[in-house]
């Protein structure tokens, strides 16, 4: 029996850029804050993983811009600058005060549907993450996530619920590009995806197993009878490292660690002056790995924008990145409890191995299916009509006997023979093609792999986990 670690609830997202589209091999300055505009709700805080938003342009309104507005920025890791237009991102400048009390001091990240900012709560004297949603997507974002997050908030005291992100508050602002939903969360560190895909960031084996356990505890909580929710988008990008004791830092000391915001002036595409929709500057995101001394050793699972009640699985929800999709999700395009478990297995492997289990390059689903076959063996018969329909007939000729999984586990840094055997067994059972034979999240939680001298939870005092990362 394992005891759940009890983290201080810290939540915020630094999303990775949305993946590109799939092509077959075969063929979001000004302050806009009014107490009267504030509307409370329970709201998910994550940007979409399945591609960027499409900001509507009204063809009947000649004031709505239709072509490029801005010169392309010199650095790549920024939001889509063309979404600074009516219906799109809210223009933000360092020093702005949002919602009357939140002073922007740095940028944390961005996604296809939101920008994320490090802010100082001037009333409670604490740091928060402030997420500002595209205007065109704010109403939908509020309505879609409301029931799930209210439901989860009622159950977070149950085992595993302490790893769920529940926002502090939501409110609305009106700016030059429309009305935007704002979500306030406590500040957390980088995502596991950021760590595993950054050359000089390594997760120590004992920390990887603890993180994997906590992620599994969280999914078992979501799937439990009284909760009954599927996450729907469980990936290493949606698991963050928790931070503790950050509010004790004066702002100048925090910026000394993170570095001052790096910015680039926005330039118009034509000889016309920038309009009110544009920000003055684009900002680089802060390097949150620099706060490693404040890691508590715990994780936070975020982004419940694609979650649903298990007894009412909807059709048409966007699917996760292909690397985390089960074969039945790719083929039938229907999320389920078993597809969550498949994504969990892929997440556990990446946490421990620091590389994705399945490869995905420019061809998305096609690449992943090929990688699946090579790693786990031939796809089941019911997938064959899909391959023909999509023009993926060549995948029928891909060879795989299921032995490659063992080879991949064998190459994990620091893995011993006993752990290798146990991890292979866990993965094989959680990655069964037959959903009836696939492990449940609760069964994964009880697997012997988690008993390998695993230390659950943070150190006494909740800080000093800089050993999570090593050069």
Short mmCIF file of C-alpha atoms in Angstrom, two decimals:
data_model
loop_
_atom_site.label_atom_id
_atom_site.label_comp_id
_atom_site.label_asym_id
_atom_site.label_seq_id
_atom_site.Cartn_x
_atom_site.Cartn_y
_atom_site.Cartn_z
CA UNK A 1 0.00 0.00 0.00
CA UNK A 2 1.35 3.39 -0.92
CA UNK A 3 0.84 6.63 0.94
CA UNK A 4 0.00 9.60 -1.20
CA UNK A 5 2.29 12.59 -0.91
CA UNK A 6 0.45 15.75 0.13
CA UNK A 7 1.56 18.73 -1.92
CA UNK A 8 0.73 22.38 -1.50
CA UNK A 9 -1.55 22.96 -4.47
CA UNK A 10 0.44 24.84 -7.09
CA UNK A 11 -0.86 25.26 -10.57
CA UNK A 12 0.18 26.88 -13.82
CA UNK A 13 1.03 25.93 -17.30
CA UNK A 14 3.96 26.71 -19.57
CA UNK A 15 2.61 25.07 -22.68
CA UNK A 16 4.74 23.79 -25.46
CA UNK A 17 3.91 24.97 -28.94
CA UNK A 18 1.00 23.18 -30.58
CA UNK A 19 1.98 20.36 -32.88
CA UNK A 20 1.78 20.70 -36.60
CA UNK A 21 -0.84 19.24 -38.81
CA UNK A 22 -0.71 15.68 -40.08
CA UNK A 23 0.04 14.93 -43.72
CA UNK A 24 0.01 11.42 -45.09
CA UNK A 25 3.19 9.89 -46.37
CA UNK A 26 1.00 8.20 -48.90
CA UNK A 27 -0.29 10.65 -51.27
CA UNK A 28 -2.85 35.74 -28.76
CA UNK A 29 -0.86 46.68 -23.47
CA UNK A 30 -3.50 48.19 -22.25
CA UNK A 31 -5.02 47.70 -18.82
CA UNK A 32 -8.66 46.73 -18.95
CA UNK A 33 -9.81 45.92 -15.49
CA UNK A 34 -13.16 46.72 -13.93
CA UNK A 35 -14.62 45.10 -10.86
CA UNK A 36 -17.97 45.28 -12.61
CA UNK A 37 -16.63 43.00 -15.36
CA UNK A 38 -15.63 40.24 -12.95
CA UNK A 39 -17.42 36.92 -13.26
CA UNK A 40 -16.45 33.97 -11.05
CA UNK A 41 -16.30 30.41 -12.30
CA UNK A 42 -14.30 27.20 -12.07
CA UNK A 43 -12.18 27.16 -15.17
CA UNK A 44 -9.47 25.08 -16.74
CA UNK A 45 -6.31 27.03 -17.40
CA UNK A 46 -4.55 25.26 -20.22
CA UNK A 47 -4.14 26.09 -23.84
CA UNK A 48 -5.04 23.59 -26.49
CA UNK A 49 -2.62 20.90 -27.58
CA UNK A 50 -4.20 20.01 -30.85
CA UNK A 51 -3.34 23.05 -32.93
CA UNK A 52 -3.68 26.79 -32.84
CA UNK A 53 -6.97 28.64 -32.66
CA UNK A 54 -8.49 30.22 -35.73
CA UNK A 55 -9.39 33.83 -35.01
CA UNK A 56 -12.56 34.72 -36.88
CA UNK A 57 -12.39 37.46 -39.48
CA UNK A 58 -15.74 38.94 -40.50
CA UNK A 59 -15.75 39.34 -44.25
CA UNK A 60 -18.64 41.82 -44.07
CA UNK A 61 -16.76 44.16 -41.76
CA UNK A 62 -14.17 46.19 -43.65
CA UNK A 63 -12.56 47.18 -40.35
CA UNK A 64 -11.53 43.60 -39.74
CA UNK A 65 -7.97 42.95 -40.99
CA UNK A 66 -7.60 39.98 -43.31
CA UNK A 67 -3.91 39.96 -44.32
CA UNK A 68 -0.61 39.96 -42.39
CA UNK A 69 -0.40 42.76 -39.83
CA UNK A 70 3.09 42.33 -38.43
CA UNK A 71 6.66 41.56 -39.42
CA UNK A 72 7.75 38.10 -38.37
CA UNK A 73 9.68 38.21 -35.06
CA UNK A 74 13.37 37.33 -34.98
CA UNK A 75 12.90 34.65 -32.30
CA UNK A 76 10.66 31.63 -32.68
CA UNK A 77 9.44 30.65 -29.22
CA UNK A 78 6.55 33.14 -29.02
CA UNK A 79 2.81 33.09 -29.64
CA UNK A 80 1.42 33.56 -33.15
CA UNK A 81 1.84 37.31 -33.58
CA UNK A 82 -0.97 37.47 -36.17
CA UNK A 83 -3.49 36.59 -33.43
CA UNK A 84 -3.12 40.11 -32.05
CA UNK A 85 -6.27 41.29 -33.83
CA UNK A 86 -9.98 41.55 -32.91
CA UNK A 87 -11.06 38.25 -31.40
CA UNK A 88 -7.50 37.23 -30.60
CA UNK A 89 -4.90 37.69 -27.89
CA UNK A 90 -5.05 40.57 -25.39
CA UNK A 91 -1.96 42.83 -25.78
CA UNK A 92 0.06 42.79 -22.55
CA UNK A 93 3.10 44.82 -21.50
CA UNK A 94 5.37 44.19 -18.52
CA UNK A 95 4.15 46.50 -15.73
CA UNK A 96 0.48 46.35 -16.77
CA UNK A 97 -2.06 45.81 -14.01
CA UNK A 98 -4.79 43.32 -14.92
CA UNK A 99 -8.02 42.85 -12.99
CA UNK A 100 -7.16 45.75 -10.68
CA UNK A 101 -4.68 43.80 -8.55
CA UNK A 102 -2.40 41.67 -10.73
CA UNK A 103 0.79 43.45 -11.88
CA UNK A 104 2.58 41.71 -14.77
CA UNK A 105 6.28 41.12 -14.07
CA UNK A 106 7.32 38.41 -16.57
CA UNK A 107 5.99 36.04 -19.19
CA UNK A 108 5.56 32.37 -18.41
CA UNK A 109 4.42 30.95 -21.72
CA UNK A 110 1.71 30.70 -24.33
CA UNK A 111 -0.53 28.29 -26.16
CA UNK A 112 -2.83 28.24 -29.15
CA UNK A 113 -5.62 29.76 -27.04
CA UNK A 114 -3.90 31.70 -24.22
CA UNK A 115 -0.89 33.67 -23.08
CA UNK A 116 0.43 33.03 -19.56
CA UNK A 117 2.01 35.72 -17.37
CA UNK A 118 3.86 35.88 -14.06
CA UNK A 119 2.06 38.49 -11.96
CA UNK A 120 2.21 39.94 -8.46
CA UNK A 121 -1.04 39.94 -6.51
CA UNK A 122 -0.82 43.42 -4.97
CA UNK A 123 -3.57 42.67 -2.43
CA UNK A 124 -2.30 39.37 -1.02
CA UNK A 125 1.39 40.00 -1.82
CA UNK A 126 1.96 36.73 -3.64
CA UNK A 127 3.03 35.56 -7.08
CA UNK A 128 0.44 34.08 -9.42
CA UNK A 129 0.18 32.80 -12.95
CA UNK A 130 -2.34 34.80 -15.00
CA UNK A 131 -3.71 33.19 -18.14
CA UNK A 132 -5.54 35.36 -20.66
CA UNK A 133 -7.70 33.53 -23.23
CA UNK A 134 -8.31 34.60 -26.81
CA UNK A 135 -11.49 36.67 -27.00
CA UNK A 136 -13.15 34.43 -29.59
CA UNK A 137 -12.61 31.36 -27.39
CA UNK A 138 -13.28 32.78 -23.92
CA UNK A 139 -17.01 32.04 -23.71
CA UNK A 140 -16.58 28.53 -25.01
CA UNK A 141 -13.66 27.91 -22.64
CA UNK A 142 -15.75 28.93 -19.64
CA UNK A 143 -18.81 26.91 -20.58
CA UNK A 144 -16.98 23.76 -21.68
CA UNK A 145 -14.92 23.30 -18.51
CA UNK A 146 -17.36 24.63 -15.88
CA UNK A 147 -19.11 21.40 -14.86
CA UNK A 148 -15.98 19.26 -14.79
CA UNK A 149 -13.94 21.66 -12.69
CA UNK A 150 -16.75 22.33 -10.22
CA UNK A 151 -17.13 18.59 -9.87
CA UNK A 152 -13.40 18.01 -9.35
CA UNK A 153 -13.20 20.85 -6.81
CA UNK A 154 -15.77 19.00 -4.70
CA UNK A 155 -13.59 15.87 -4.57
CA UNK A 156 -9.97 17.09 -4.40
CA UNK A 157 -9.59 15.96 -0.77
CA UNK A 158 -9.84 12.35 -1.90
CA UNK A 159 -6.59 10.37 -2.47
CA UNK A 160 -4.87 11.62 -5.60
CA UNK A 161 -6.99 14.77 -5.84
CA UNK A 162 -4.26 16.94 -4.39
CA UNK A 163 -2.36 16.65 -7.68
CA UNK A 164 -5.20 18.26 -9.68
CA UNK A 165 -4.99 21.87 -10.81
CA UNK A 166 -7.90 23.95 -9.49
CA UNK A 167 -7.62 27.68 -10.38
CA UNK A 168 -7.71 30.34 -7.69
CA UNK A 169 -10.19 32.55 -9.53
CA UNK A 170 -11.48 33.62 -12.93
CA UNK A 171 -12.61 37.02 -14.15
CA UNK A 172 -13.25 38.90 -17.39
CA UNK A 173 -11.52 41.90 -18.90
CA UNK A 174 -12.37 43.98 -21.96
CA UNK A 175 -9.57 45.13 -24.23
CA UNK A 176 -9.01 46.31 -27.81
CA UNK A 177 -9.49 42.79 -29.14
CA UNK A 178 -12.65 41.90 -27.19
CA UNK A 179 -13.67 40.29 -23.91
CA UNK A 180 -11.19 37.82 -22.45
CA UNK A 181 -11.52 35.16 -19.78
CA UNK A 182 -8.64 35.41 -17.28
CA UNK A 183 -7.63 32.55 -15.00
CA UNK A 184 -5.49 33.02 -11.91
CA UNK A 185 -3.43 30.09 -10.61
CA UNK A 186 -0.54 29.61 -8.25
CA UNK A 187 2.84 29.50 -9.95
CA UNK A 188 4.43 26.17 -10.78
CA UNK A 189 7.60 25.12 -12.53
CA UNK A 190 8.28 23.68 -15.98
CA UNK A 191 6.48 20.75 -17.54
CA UNK A 192 8.00 17.30 -17.60
CA UNK A 193 8.01 17.55 -21.40
CA UNK A 194 10.22 20.64 -21.11
CA UNK A 195 12.64 18.71 -18.89
CA UNK A 196 12.80 15.55 -20.98
CA UNK A 197 13.27 17.49 -24.21
CA UNK A 198 15.92 19.90 -22.90
CA UNK A 199 19.48 18.73 -23.38
CA UNK A 200 20.89 19.82 -20.02
CA UNK A 201 17.88 18.88 -17.85
CA UNK A 202 17.82 15.33 -16.53
CA UNK A 203 15.39 13.70 -14.11
CA UNK A 204 17.02 11.44 -11.54
CA UNK A 205 15.65 7.85 -11.48
CA UNK A 206 14.22 8.06 -7.95
CA UNK A 207 12.46 11.33 -8.82
CA UNK A 208 11.11 9.88 -12.06
CA UNK A 209 9.49 6.99 -10.23
CA UNK A 210 7.96 9.32 -7.63
CA UNK A 211 6.58 11.59 -10.35
CA UNK A 212 5.17 8.60 -12.23
CA UNK A 213 3.47 7.40 -9.04
CA UNK A 214 1.89 10.78 -8.42
CA UNK A 215 0.61 11.01 -12.01
CA UNK A 216 -0.89 7.55 -11.63
CA UNK A 217 -2.47 8.48 -8.29
CA UNK A 218 -4.05 11.46 -9.97
CA UNK A 219 -5.48 9.43 -12.85
CA UNK A 220 -6.76 6.75 -10.46
CA UNK A 221 -8.51 9.57 -8.54
CA UNK A 222 -10.11 10.89 -11.73
CA UNK A 223 -11.29 7.42 -12.76
CA UNK A 224 -12.58 6.45 -9.30
CA UNK A 225 -16.28 5.79 -8.85
CA UNK A 226 -17.32 9.00 -7.08
CA UNK A 227 -15.31 11.18 -9.47
CA UNK A 228 -15.78 9.37 -12.76
CA UNK A 229 -13.85 11.71 -15.03
CA UNK A 230 -11.47 11.03 -17.92
CA UNK A 231 -8.65 13.52 -18.35
CA UNK A 232 -8.69 13.25 -22.13
CA UNK A 233 -5.32 14.94 -22.71
CA UNK A 234 -2.78 13.37 -20.37
CA UNK A 235 0.71 14.14 -21.69
CA UNK A 236 4.08 15.12 -20.26
CA UNK A 237 3.27 18.70 -21.35
CA UNK A 238 0.34 18.67 -18.92
CA UNK A 239 2.36 17.62 -15.87
CA UNK A 240 4.19 20.44 -14.08
CA UNK A 241 6.68 20.54 -11.21
CA UNK A 242 5.33 22.10 -8.03
CA UNK A 243 7.07 25.10 -6.47
CA UNK A 244 7.09 26.04 -2.80
CA UNK A 245 8.04 29.11 -0.74
CA UNK A 246 8.26 31.32 -3.83
CA UNK A 247 6.30 34.15 -2.21
CA UNK A 248 9.13 34.70 0.27
CA UNK A 249 11.28 36.10 -2.55
CA UNK A 250 11.26 39.88 -3.14
CA UNK A 251 10.51 40.72 -6.76
CA UNK A 252 14.02 41.93 -7.48
CA UNK A 253 15.47 38.65 -6.20
CA UNK A 254 13.02 36.63 -8.26
CA UNK A 255 13.93 38.55 -11.40
CA UNK A 256 17.60 38.12 -10.55
CA UNK A 257 17.07 34.37 -10.73
CA UNK A 258 14.81 34.34 -13.79
CA UNK A 259 16.51 37.20 -15.59
CA UNK A 260 14.82 40.35 -16.81
CA UNK A 261 12.21 39.80 -19.54
CA UNK A 262 13.74 39.64 -23.01
CA UNK A 263 11.61 41.55 -25.52
CA UNK A 264 11.41 42.45 -29.18
CA UNK A 265 9.52 45.43 -30.56
CA UNK A 266 6.54 44.59 -32.73
CA UNK A 267 6.79 46.03 -36.25
CA UNK A 268 3.93 46.54 -38.70
CA UNK A 269 3.90 44.55 -41.91
CA UNK A 270 3.06 47.66 -43.93
CA UNK A 271 4.01 51.33 -43.57
CA UNK A 272 0.90 51.92 -41.43
CA UNK A 273 1.32 52.54 -37.69
CA UNK A 274 0.44 49.77 -35.24
CA UNK A 275 -3.20 49.81 -34.16
CA UNK A 276 -4.62 49.25 -30.65
CA UNK A 277 -4.82 45.48 -31.23
CA UNK A 278 -1.05 45.16 -31.25
CA UNK A 279 1.28 44.79 -28.29
CA UNK A 280 4.31 47.06 -28.12
CA UNK A 281 6.60 44.10 -27.58
CA UNK A 282 6.78 40.32 -27.79
CA UNK A 283 8.41 38.64 -24.79
CA UNK A 284 10.47 35.50 -24.30
CA UNK A 285 9.14 33.09 -21.69
CA UNK A 286 10.98 32.87 -18.37
CA UNK A 287 13.27 29.87 -17.83
CA UNK A 288 11.45 28.25 -14.92
CA UNK A 289 14.09 25.53 -14.52
CA UNK A 290 16.15 28.27 -12.83
CA UNK A 291 13.81 27.91 -9.84
CA UNK A 292 14.96 24.35 -9.17
CA UNK A 293 15.76 25.19 -5.52
CA UNK A 294 12.03 25.79 -5.02
CA UNK A 295 10.83 22.46 -6.45
CA UNK A 296 8.93 20.52 -3.77
CA UNK A 297 9.34 17.12 -5.40
CA UNK A 298 5.66 16.93 -6.30
CA UNK A 299 3.79 17.31 -9.57
CA UNK A 300 0.59 19.02 -10.70
CA UNK A 301 -1.61 17.64 -13.46
CA UNK A 302 -3.17 20.40 -15.54
CA UNK A 303 -5.38 21.07 -18.55
CA UNK A 304 -8.87 19.67 -18.07
CA UNK A 305 -10.24 21.41 -21.15
CA UNK A 306 -10.79 18.07 -22.91
CA UNK A 307 -12.02 16.15 -19.86
CA UNK A 308 -15.42 14.48 -19.72
CA UNK A 309 -17.57 12.32 -17.46
CA UNK A 310 -16.89 8.65 -18.08
CA UNK A 311 -20.58 7.82 -18.31
CA UNK A 312 -21.11 10.51 -20.97
CA UNK A 313 -18.21 10.33 -23.43
CA UNK A 314 -18.76 13.06 -26.03
CA UNK A 315 -17.89 12.88 -29.66
CA UNK A 316 -15.75 15.48 -31.37
CA UNK A 317 -13.30 16.34 -28.57
CA UNK A 318 -9.86 17.18 -29.87
CA UNK A 319 -7.40 14.38 -29.36
CA UNK A 320 -4.01 14.58 -27.63
CA UNK A 321 -0.72 14.71 -29.55
CA UNK A 322 -0.37 11.54 -31.58
CA UNK A 323 2.45 10.18 -29.40
CA UNK A 324 -0.03 9.76 -26.51
CA UNK A 325 -2.96 8.37 -28.54
CA UNK A 326 -4.05 4.75 -28.28
CA UNK A 327 -4.67 2.91 -31.55
CA UNK A 328 -8.43 2.87 -30.96
CA UNK A 329 -8.38 6.63 -30.36
CA UNK A 330 -6.55 7.18 -33.64
CA UNK A 331 -8.83 4.81 -35.53
CA UNK A 332 -12.24 5.37 -33.88
CA UNK A 333 -11.55 8.95 -32.71
CA UNK A 334 -13.30 8.26 -29.43
CA UNK A 335 -11.76 8.92 -26.00
CA UNK A 336 -12.35 6.53 -23.12
CA UNK A 337 -11.02 5.31 -19.78
CA UNK A 338 -8.66 2.86 -21.54
CA UNK A 339 -7.30 5.60 -23.84
CA UNK A 340 -6.41 7.58 -20.68
CA UNK A 341 -4.48 4.56 -19.39
CA UNK A 342 -2.61 4.25 -22.69
CA UNK A 343 -1.60 7.92 -22.39
CA UNK A 344 -0.54 7.24 -18.79
CA UNK A 345 1.76 4.43 -19.92
CA UNK A 346 3.33 6.70 -22.56
CA UNK A 347 3.79 9.40 -19.90
CA UNK A 348 5.38 6.99 -17.41
CA UNK A 349 7.85 5.81 -20.03
CA UNK A 350 8.86 9.35 -21.00
CA UNK A 351 9.25 10.39 -17.34
CA UNK A 352 11.58 7.44 -16.68
CA UNK A 353 13.37 7.21 -20.02
CA UNK A 354 13.43 10.95 -20.87
CA UNK A 355 12.42 10.21 -24.46
CA UNK A 356 8.96 9.64 -25.98
CA UNK A 357 7.87 6.02 -26.32
CA UNK A 358 6.51 6.48 -29.84
CA UNK A 359 8.10 8.58 -32.55
CA UNK A 360 6.20 11.36 -34.30
CA UNK A 361 7.78 13.60 -36.87
CA UNK A 362 5.92 15.47 -39.60
CA UNK A 363 3.34 12.79 -40.34
CA UNK A 364 1.61 12.58 -36.92
CA UNK A 365 -0.72 9.58 -36.66
CA UNK A 366 1.07 7.73 -39.42
CA UNK A 367 4.47 7.98 -37.74
CA UNK A 368 3.03 6.87 -34.41
CA UNK A 369 1.23 3.87 -35.86
CA UNK A 370 4.45 2.78 -37.54
CA UNK A 371 6.32 3.20 -34.26
CA UNK A 372 3.59 1.26 -32.40
CA UNK A 373 3.88 -1.69 -34.74
CA UNK A 374 7.66 -1.77 -34.40
CA UNK A 375 7.47 -1.51 -30.61
CA UNK A 376 4.42 -3.59 -29.71
CA UNK A 377 3.75 -5.76 -32.75
CA UNK A 378 1.10 -5.76 -35.51
CA UNK A 379 -2.05 -3.73 -35.07
CA UNK A 380 -5.29 -5.66 -34.44
CA UNK A 381 -7.47 -6.72 -37.35
CA UNK A 382 -10.11 -4.03 -36.69
CA UNK A 383 -7.54 -1.33 -37.51
CA UNK A 384 -6.91 -2.58 -41.05
CA UNK A 385 -9.96 -0.93 -42.70
CA UNK A 386 -8.79 2.39 -41.23
CA UNK A 387 -5.37 1.97 -42.78
CA UNK A 388 -6.96 1.41 -46.17
CA UNK A 389 -9.37 4.35 -45.78
CA UNK A 390 -6.57 6.76 -44.86
CA UNK A 391 -4.20 5.48 -47.51
CA UNK A 392 -1.84 3.92 -44.98
CA UNK A 393 -1.74 0.51 -46.64
CA UNK A 394 2.04 0.50 -46.48
CA UNK A 395 1.80 0.11 -42.69
CA UNK A 396 0.57 -3.45 -43.22
CA UNK A 397 4.08 -4.31 -44.33
CA UNK A 398 5.81 -2.83 -41.26
CA UNK A 399 7.37 -5.59 -39.20
CA UNK A 400 7.29 -5.79 -35.42
CA UNK A 401 7.35 -8.64 -32.93
CA UNK A 402 6.86 -6.62 -29.70
CA UNK A 403 10.43 -7.16 -28.56
CA UNK A 404 11.54 -3.56 -29.23
CA UNK A 405 9.80 -2.37 -26.05
CA UNK A 406 12.22 -4.41 -23.97
CA UNK A 407 15.16 -3.01 -25.91
CA UNK A 408 13.95 0.56 -25.29
CA UNK A 409 13.58 -0.08 -21.56
CA UNK A 410 17.00 -1.74 -21.51
CA UNK A 411 18.60 1.52 -22.71
CA UNK A 412 17.11 3.66 -19.90
CA UNK A 413 19.84 5.37 -17.91
CA UNK A 414 20.50 3.77 -14.53
CA UNK A 415 17.92 1.00 -14.83
CA UNK A 416 18.68 -2.30 -13.08
CA UNK A 417 17.57 -5.70 -14.27
CA UNK A 418 14.80 -6.17 -11.70
CA UNK A 419 13.36 -2.74 -12.44
CA UNK A 420 13.61 -3.36 -16.17
CA UNK A 421 11.55 -6.54 -15.87
CA UNK A 422 8.93 -4.81 -13.74
CA UNK A 423 8.68 -1.72 -15.96
CA UNK A 424 8.37 -3.82 -19.10
CA UNK A 425 5.57 -5.80 -17.48
CA UNK A 426 3.73 -2.63 -16.45
CA UNK A 427 4.02 -1.11 -19.91
CA UNK A 428 3.00 -4.25 -21.78
CA UNK A 429 -0.15 -4.60 -19.67
CA UNK A 430 -1.05 -0.89 -19.89
CA UNK A 431 -0.42 -0.87 -23.66
CA UNK A 432 -2.58 -3.82 -24.62
CA UNK A 433 -4.26 -3.31 -27.97
CA UNK A 434 -7.37 -5.04 -26.55
CA UNK A 435 -9.02 -2.45 -24.27
CA UNK A 436 -10.65 -5.23 -22.23
CA UNK A 437 -7.20 -6.60 -21.35
CA UNK A 438 -5.57 -3.22 -20.70
CA UNK A 439 -4.85 -2.35 -17.05
CA UNK A 440 -7.02 0.19 -15.25
CA UNK A 441 -5.39 3.22 -13.58
CA UNK A 442 -5.99 1.61 -10.17
CA UNK A 443 -4.27 -1.58 -11.34
CA UNK A 444 -1.33 0.44 -12.65
CA UNK A 445 -1.12 2.13 -9.24
CA UNK A 446 -0.79 -1.29 -7.56
CA UNK A 447 1.93 -2.54 -9.91
CA UNK A 448 5.19 -3.76 -8.28
CA UNK A 449 7.31 -1.32 -10.33
CA UNK A 450 6.36 1.43 -7.88
CA UNK A 451 7.88 -0.52 -4.95
CA UNK A 452 11.50 -0.18 -6.06
CA UNK A 453 12.73 1.87 -3.12
CA UNK A 454 10.33 4.58 -4.13
CA UNK A 455 10.18 7.59 -1.82
CA UNK A 456 6.74 9.13 -2.02
CA UNK A 457 6.25 12.86 -1.41
CA UNK A 458 8.43 15.82 -0.63
CA UNK A 459 11.10 16.27 2.00
CA UNK A 460 10.13 17.64 5.39
CA UNK A 461 9.65 21.37 4.81
CA UNK A 462 8.66 20.98 1.16
CA UNK A 463 11.73 22.44 -0.51
CA UNK A 464 15.29 21.67 -1.54
CA UNK A 465 14.55 19.39 -4.47
CA UNK A 466 17.14 20.81 -6.78
CA UNK A 467 18.39 17.24 -7.26
CA UNK A 468 15.37 16.59 -9.47
CA UNK A 469 17.44 18.06 -12.27
CA UNK A 470 21.03 17.25 -12.98
CA UNK A 471 23.34 18.44 -15.69
#
